mmCIF file of C-alpha atoms in Angstrom:
data_model
loop_
_atom_site.group_PDB
_atom_site.id
_atom_site.type_symbol
_atom_site.label_atom_id
_atom_site.label_comp_id
_atom_site.label_asym_id
_atom_site.label_seq_id
_atom_site.Cartn_x
_atom_site.Cartn_y
_atom_site.Cartn_z
ATOM 1 C CA UNK A 1 -39.727 -10.491 -8.517
ATOM 2 C CA UNK A 2 -37.480 -8.838 -11.311
ATOM 3 C CA UNK A 3 -35.548 -5.426 -10.832
ATOM 4 C CA UNK A 4 -35.652 -4.910 -14.390
ATOM 5 C CA UNK A 5 -32.494 -2.514 -15.418
ATOM 6 C CA UNK A 6 -32.301 -1.140 -12.068
ATOM 7 C CA UNK A 7 -29.546 -2.618 -9.634
ATOM 8 C CA UNK A 8 -30.110 -2.985 -6.149
ATOM 9 C CA UNK A 9 -27.390 -1.388 -3.885
ATOM 10 C CA UNK A 10 -25.494 -3.269 -1.912
ATOM 11 C CA UNK A 11 -25.927 -2.737 1.761
ATOM 12 C CA UNK A 12 -22.697 -1.942 3.914
ATOM 13 C CA UNK A 13 -22.497 -5.494 5.233
ATOM 14 C CA UNK A 14 -22.220 -6.679 1.400
ATOM 15 C CA UNK A 15 -19.658 -4.104 0.809
ATOM 16 C CA UNK A 16 -17.484 -4.653 3.658
ATOM 17 C CA UNK A 17 -17.595 -8.498 2.797
ATOM 18 C CA UNK A 18 -16.494 -7.560 -0.736
ATOM 19 C CA UNK A 19 -13.675 -5.861 0.789
ATOM 20 C CA UNK A 20 -12.680 -9.025 2.560
ATOM 21 C CA UNK A 21 -12.702 -11.084 -0.326
ATOM 22 C CA UNK A 22 -10.859 -8.900 -2.751
ATOM 23 C CA UNK A 23 -7.916 -8.101 -0.243
ATOM 24 C CA UNK A 24 -7.417 -12.221 0.495
ATOM 25 C CA UNK A 25 -5.005 -12.627 -2.522
ATOM 26 C CA UNK A 26 -2.824 -9.942 -1.210
ATOM 27 C CA UNK A 27 -3.053 -11.607 2.430
ATOM 28 C CA UNK A 28 -1.866 -14.668 1.003
ATOM 29 C CA UNK A 29 1.366 -12.561 -0.238
ATOM 30 C CA UNK A 30 1.486 -10.173 3.016
ATOM 31 C CA UNK A 31 1.469 -13.155 5.552
ATOM 32 C CA UNK A 32 4.961 -14.470 4.457
ATOM 33 C CA UNK A 33 6.266 -11.059 3.815
ATOM 34 C CA UNK A 34 5.326 -9.995 7.503
ATOM 35 C CA UNK A 35 6.800 -13.164 9.071
ATOM 36 C CA UNK A 36 10.020 -12.055 7.331
ATOM 37 C CA UNK A 37 10.191 -8.856 8.517
ATOM 38 C CA UNK A 38 9.429 -10.138 12.179
ATOM 39 C CA UNK A 39 12.371 -12.727 11.790
ATOM 40 C CA UNK A 40 14.437 -9.687 10.854
ATOM 41 C CA UNK A 41 13.184 -7.378 13.727
ATOM 42 C CA UNK A 42 14.183 -10.271 16.229
ATOM 43 C CA UNK A 43 17.701 -10.432 14.793
ATOM 44 C CA UNK A 44 17.864 -6.833 15.158
ATOM 45 C CA UNK A 45 16.941 -7.171 18.956
ATOM 46 C CA UNK A 46 13.200 -6.021 18.901
ATOM 47 C CA UNK A 47 10.708 -7.934 21.168
ATOM 48 C CA UNK A 48 7.227 -9.019 19.695
ATOM 49 C CA UNK A 49 5.841 -6.299 21.523
ATOM 50 C CA UNK A 50 8.159 -3.747 19.802
ATOM 51 C CA UNK A 51 7.149 -5.399 16.477
ATOM 52 C CA UNK A 52 3.382 -5.531 17.523
ATOM 53 C CA UNK A 53 3.340 -1.873 18.404
ATOM 54 C CA UNK A 54 5.618 -0.781 15.059
ATOM 55 C CA UNK A 55 3.056 -2.818 12.826
ATOM 56 C CA UNK A 56 -0.233 -1.482 14.623
ATOM 57 C CA UNK A 57 1.066 2.544 14.876
ATOM 58 C CA UNK A 58 2.982 2.566 11.488
ATOM 59 C CA UNK A 59 1.395 -0.092 9.401
ATOM 60 C CA UNK A 60 3.471 0.294 6.048
ATOM 61 C CA UNK A 61 5.787 -2.673 5.239
ATOM 62 C CA UNK A 62 8.078 -0.696 3.145
ATOM 63 C CA UNK A 63 9.310 1.801 5.557
ATOM 64 C CA UNK A 64 9.013 -0.711 8.267
ATOM 65 C CA UNK A 65 11.803 -2.947 6.359
ATOM 66 C CA UNK A 66 13.960 0.388 6.747
ATOM 67 C CA UNK A 67 13.437 1.096 10.011
ATOM 68 C CA UNK A 68 14.247 -2.376 11.227
ATOM 69 C CA UNK A 69 17.617 -2.268 8.883
ATOM 70 C CA UNK A 70 18.266 1.158 10.367
ATOM 71 C CA UNK A 71 17.657 -0.276 14.095
ATOM 72 C CA UNK A 72 20.017 -3.355 13.490
ATOM 73 C CA UNK A 73 22.801 -0.806 12.711
ATOM 74 C CA UNK A 74 22.549 1.141 15.360
ATOM 75 C CA UNK A 75 21.058 4.359 14.234
ATOM 76 C CA UNK A 76 19.352 7.019 16.136
ATOM 77 C CA UNK A 77 15.928 7.310 16.767
ATOM 78 C CA UNK A 78 15.312 10.507 14.850
ATOM 79 C CA UNK A 79 17.004 8.941 11.725
ATOM 80 C CA UNK A 80 14.612 6.002 11.949
ATOM 81 C CA UNK A 81 11.726 8.265 12.277
ATOM 82 C CA UNK A 82 12.758 10.288 9.434
ATOM 83 C CA UNK A 83 13.589 7.429 7.262
ATOM 84 C CA UNK A 84 9.827 6.123 7.838
ATOM 85 C CA UNK A 85 8.172 9.613 7.093
ATOM 86 C CA UNK A 86 10.605 9.836 3.835
ATOM 87 C CA UNK A 87 9.291 6.475 2.445
ATOM 88 C CA UNK A 88 5.738 7.364 3.189
ATOM 89 C CA UNK A 89 5.720 10.807 1.409
ATOM 90 C CA UNK A 90 4.266 8.711 -1.463
ATOM 91 C CA UNK A 91 1.171 8.712 0.470
ATOM 92 C CA UNK A 92 0.567 12.443 -0.074
ATOM 93 C CA UNK A 93 0.254 11.687 -3.789
ATOM 94 C CA UNK A 94 -1.907 8.455 -3.485
ATOM 95 C CA UNK A 95 -4.217 10.356 -1.097
ATOM 96 C CA UNK A 96 -4.629 13.078 -3.210
ATOM 97 C CA UNK A 97 -5.820 10.663 -6.039
ATOM 98 C CA UNK A 98 -8.603 9.387 -3.689
ATOM 99 C CA UNK A 99 -9.993 12.889 -3.056
ATOM 100 C CA UNK A 100 -12.754 12.703 -5.570
ATOM 101 C CA UNK A 101 -14.163 9.315 -3.626
ATOM 102 C CA UNK A 102 -13.949 10.855 -0.298
ATOM 103 C CA UNK A 103 -16.014 14.022 -1.294
ATOM 104 C CA UNK A 104 -18.739 14.071 1.384
ATOM 105 C CA UNK A 105 -17.164 12.346 4.024
ATOM 106 C CA UNK A 106 -15.969 14.358 7.004
ATOM 107 C CA UNK A 107 -12.296 15.250 7.499
ATOM 108 C CA UNK A 108 -11.984 13.170 10.821
ATOM 109 C CA UNK A 109 -13.843 10.072 9.257
ATOM 110 C CA UNK A 110 -11.626 10.441 5.818
ATOM 111 C CA UNK A 111 -8.571 11.031 8.264
ATOM 112 C CA UNK A 112 -9.212 7.726 9.908
ATOM 113 C CA UNK A 113 -9.804 5.769 7.052
ATOM 114 C CA UNK A 114 -6.669 6.975 5.485
ATOM 115 C CA UNK A 115 -4.649 5.905 8.263
ATOM 116 C CA UNK A 116 -5.082 2.205 6.746
ATOM 117 C CA UNK A 117 -4.097 3.211 3.442
ATOM 118 C CA UNK A 118 -1.192 1.067 1.780
ATOM 119 C CA UNK A 119 -0.165 0.586 -1.542
ATOM 120 C CA UNK A 120 -2.218 -2.496 -2.094
ATOM 121 C CA UNK A 121 -5.650 -0.894 -0.169
ATOM 122 C CA UNK A 122 -4.885 2.042 -2.304
ATOM 123 C CA UNK A 123 -5.004 -0.135 -5.769
ATOM 124 C CA UNK A 124 -7.944 -1.875 -4.663
ATOM 125 C CA UNK A 125 -9.807 1.402 -4.087
ATOM 126 C CA UNK A 126 -8.819 2.859 -7.237
ATOM 127 C CA UNK A 127 -10.090 -0.481 -9.096
ATOM 128 C CA UNK A 128 -13.492 -0.134 -7.408
ATOM 129 C CA UNK A 129 -13.764 3.241 -9.110
ATOM 130 C CA UNK A 130 -16.496 5.519 -7.930
ATOM 131 C CA UNK A 131 -18.578 2.946 -6.634
ATOM 132 C CA UNK A 132 -15.753 2.791 -3.631
ATOM 133 C CA UNK A 133 -17.673 3.029 -0.115
ATOM 134 C CA UNK A 134 -16.530 3.441 3.393
ATOM 135 C CA UNK A 135 -17.865 -0.278 4.098
ATOM 136 C CA UNK A 136 -15.608 -1.890 1.228
ATOM 137 C CA UNK A 137 -12.809 0.338 2.345
ATOM 138 C CA UNK A 138 -12.938 -1.039 5.675
ATOM 139 C CA UNK A 139 -13.354 -4.469 4.653
ATOM 140 C CA UNK A 140 -9.974 -4.507 3.000
ATOM 141 C CA UNK A 141 -8.288 -2.567 5.975
ATOM 142 C CA UNK A 142 -9.472 -4.861 8.465
ATOM 143 C CA UNK A 143 -8.288 -7.960 6.659
ATOM 144 C CA UNK A 144 -4.876 -6.550 5.802
ATOM 145 C CA UNK A 145 -4.321 -4.841 9.200
ATOM 146 C CA UNK A 146 -4.999 -7.987 11.082
ATOM 147 C CA UNK A 147 -3.262 -10.105 8.799
ATOM 148 C CA UNK A 148 0.023 -7.880 8.760
ATOM 149 C CA UNK A 149 0.027 -7.343 12.628
ATOM 150 C CA UNK A 150 -0.211 -11.252 13.436
ATOM 151 C CA UNK A 151 2.160 -12.298 11.085
ATOM 152 C CA UNK A 152 4.787 -9.451 12.086
ATOM 153 C CA UNK A 153 4.479 -10.676 15.545
ATOM 154 C CA UNK A 154 4.294 -14.392 14.878
ATOM 155 C CA UNK A 155 7.582 -13.921 12.973
ATOM 156 C CA UNK A 156 9.223 -12.143 15.685
ATOM 157 C CA UNK A 157 8.448 -14.679 17.973
ATOM 158 C CA UNK A 158 10.198 -17.454 15.732
ATOM 159 C CA UNK A 159 12.906 -15.265 16.121
ATOM 160 C CA UNK A 160 15.850 -16.610 13.526
ATOM 161 C CA UNK A 161 14.016 -19.562 12.235
ATOM 162 C CA UNK A 162 14.674 -18.358 8.745
ATOM 163 C CA UNK A 163 18.203 -17.837 8.038
ATOM 164 C CA UNK A 164 18.007 -17.122 4.303
ATOM 165 C CA UNK A 165 14.975 -15.865 3.412
ATOM 166 C CA UNK A 166 15.774 -15.811 -0.399
ATOM 167 C CA UNK A 167 16.141 -19.637 -0.131
ATOM 168 C CA UNK A 168 12.741 -19.796 0.528
ATOM 169 C CA UNK A 169 11.362 -17.356 -2.051
ATOM 170 C CA UNK A 170 9.863 -14.759 0.536
ATOM 171 C CA UNK A 171 11.790 -12.084 -0.751
ATOM 172 C CA UNK A 172 9.842 -12.228 -3.854
ATOM 173 C CA UNK A 173 6.264 -12.458 -2.808
ATOM 174 C CA UNK A 174 5.377 -8.596 -2.458
ATOM 175 C CA UNK A 175 6.966 -8.072 -5.801
ATOM 176 C CA UNK A 176 4.752 -10.785 -7.039
ATOM 177 C CA UNK A 177 1.549 -9.078 -5.526
ATOM 178 C CA UNK A 178 2.491 -5.765 -6.734
ATOM 179 C CA UNK A 179 2.775 -7.328 -10.555
ATOM 180 C CA UNK A 180 -0.687 -8.462 -9.961
ATOM 181 C CA UNK A 181 -1.978 -5.013 -8.663
ATOM 182 C CA UNK A 182 -0.115 -3.209 -11.907
ATOM 183 C CA UNK A 183 -1.854 -5.712 -13.981
ATOM 184 C CA UNK A 184 -5.400 -4.783 -12.535
ATOM 185 C CA UNK A 185 -4.683 -1.192 -13.203
ATOM 186 C CA UNK A 186 -3.769 -1.487 -16.922
ATOM 187 C CA UNK A 187 -5.956 0.779 -19.052
ATOM 188 C CA UNK A 188 -4.256 0.382 -22.220
ATOM 189 C CA UNK A 189 -1.130 1.992 -23.519
ATOM 190 C CA UNK A 190 -2.087 5.117 -22.058
ATOM 191 C CA UNK A 191 -1.372 3.967 -18.720
ATOM 192 C CA UNK A 192 2.559 3.296 -19.739
ATOM 193 C CA UNK A 193 3.928 6.929 -19.341
ATOM 194 C CA UNK A 194 3.479 7.412 -15.624
ATOM 195 C CA UNK A 195 4.701 4.043 -15.105
ATOM 196 C CA UNK A 196 7.670 4.665 -17.240
ATOM 197 C CA UNK A 197 8.590 8.075 -15.694
ATOM 198 C CA UNK A 198 8.333 6.382 -12.195
ATOM 199 C CA UNK A 199 10.611 3.643 -12.983
ATOM 200 C CA UNK A 200 13.090 5.705 -14.915
ATOM 201 C CA UNK A 201 12.946 8.024 -12.040
ATOM 202 C CA UNK A 202 13.481 5.679 -9.141
ATOM 203 C CA UNK A 203 16.229 3.568 -11.172
ATOM 204 C CA UNK A 204 18.252 6.508 -11.894
ATOM 205 C CA UNK A 205 18.089 8.006 -8.215
ATOM 206 C CA UNK A 206 18.765 4.712 -6.977
ATOM 207 C CA UNK A 207 22.023 4.293 -9.228
ATOM 208 C CA UNK A 208 23.203 7.574 -8.412
ATOM 209 C CA UNK A 209 22.771 7.617 -4.688
ATOM 210 C CA UNK A 210 24.690 5.629 -2.118
ATOM 211 C CA UNK A 211 21.725 3.630 -0.484
ATOM 212 C CA UNK A 212 18.902 5.228 1.268
ATOM 213 C CA UNK A 213 15.047 5.723 -0.050
ATOM 214 C CA UNK A 214 15.180 8.488 -2.087
ATOM 215 C CA UNK A 215 14.381 6.341 -5.052
ATOM 216 C CA UNK A 216 11.134 5.655 -3.757
ATOM 217 C CA UNK A 217 10.255 9.233 -3.326
ATOM 218 C CA UNK A 218 11.548 10.456 -6.754
ATOM 219 C CA UNK A 219 9.349 7.440 -8.585
ATOM 220 C CA UNK A 220 6.293 8.458 -6.818
ATOM 221 C CA UNK A 221 6.898 12.129 -7.842
ATOM 222 C CA UNK A 222 7.864 11.275 -11.083
ATOM 223 C CA UNK A 223 4.918 9.209 -12.167
ATOM 224 C CA UNK A 224 2.371 11.481 -10.097
ATOM 225 C CA UNK A 225 3.658 14.598 -12.349
ATOM 226 C CA UNK A 226 3.505 12.667 -15.554
ATOM 227 C CA UNK A 227 -0.275 11.439 -14.619
ATOM 228 C CA UNK A 228 -0.973 15.171 -13.870
ATOM 229 C CA UNK A 229 0.144 16.329 -17.067
ATOM 230 C CA UNK A 230 -1.859 13.746 -18.895
ATOM 231 C CA UNK A 231 -5.086 14.466 -17.269
ATOM 232 C CA UNK A 232 -4.592 18.231 -17.943
ATOM 233 C CA UNK A 233 -4.063 17.456 -21.236
ATOM 234 C CA UNK A 234 -6.869 15.211 -21.785
ATOM 235 C CA UNK A 235 -8.988 17.753 -20.238
ATOM 236 C CA UNK A 236 -7.713 20.502 -22.934
ATOM 237 C CA UNK A 237 -8.627 18.153 -25.719
ATOM 238 C CA UNK A 238 -12.185 17.421 -24.323
ATOM 239 C CA UNK A 239 -12.842 21.439 -23.802
ATOM 240 C CA UNK A 240 -11.260 22.223 -27.102
#
């Protein structure tokens, strides 16, 4: 029977399945990246159990790489925790952009869902638009979480199997994934100002600082500020 112009709402099971399918291209890049992290963790003296707990409780690739590097250098525990918090501060801005899509969801359920937020999960959620559902969110989250957890543990078990990651091109896998995500978020020339501001701030801070991860936070703040100014300006034009 024809439904005419009315679309049949997708069931939670269908939404979950869509999330799984949409996350598969990201998984293809996450697995070698996770394997690389696990290999570096083994060189730093971490066990498979250590790596598994870190991936399960932190679940943030960039900050985990920073943590492993600091642990390899013998840094204190508080310094490692501080570095992880600094790198992940951008999640505050990312979470704020998702607030309209989580309206009507209790704080407890929203908090649990946001635990699984990664850069890739956030990008897919934005691409989903107002139709984003918790079932879709968890379809993406479950796939990425299990892939990341298993690949990092496998890499640690393999130990020092990968002597030179660059020779295998593994250091470029997530860069390629992020470029694909950016292409999917492209909305014309109007998308450029936040991207350019973020890139300029991150490159400037990275050039002026002697290591560390401040450039990540600088890029996130600059891009978010420009995007907020853009949205405010467009609102004035519509109301004018």
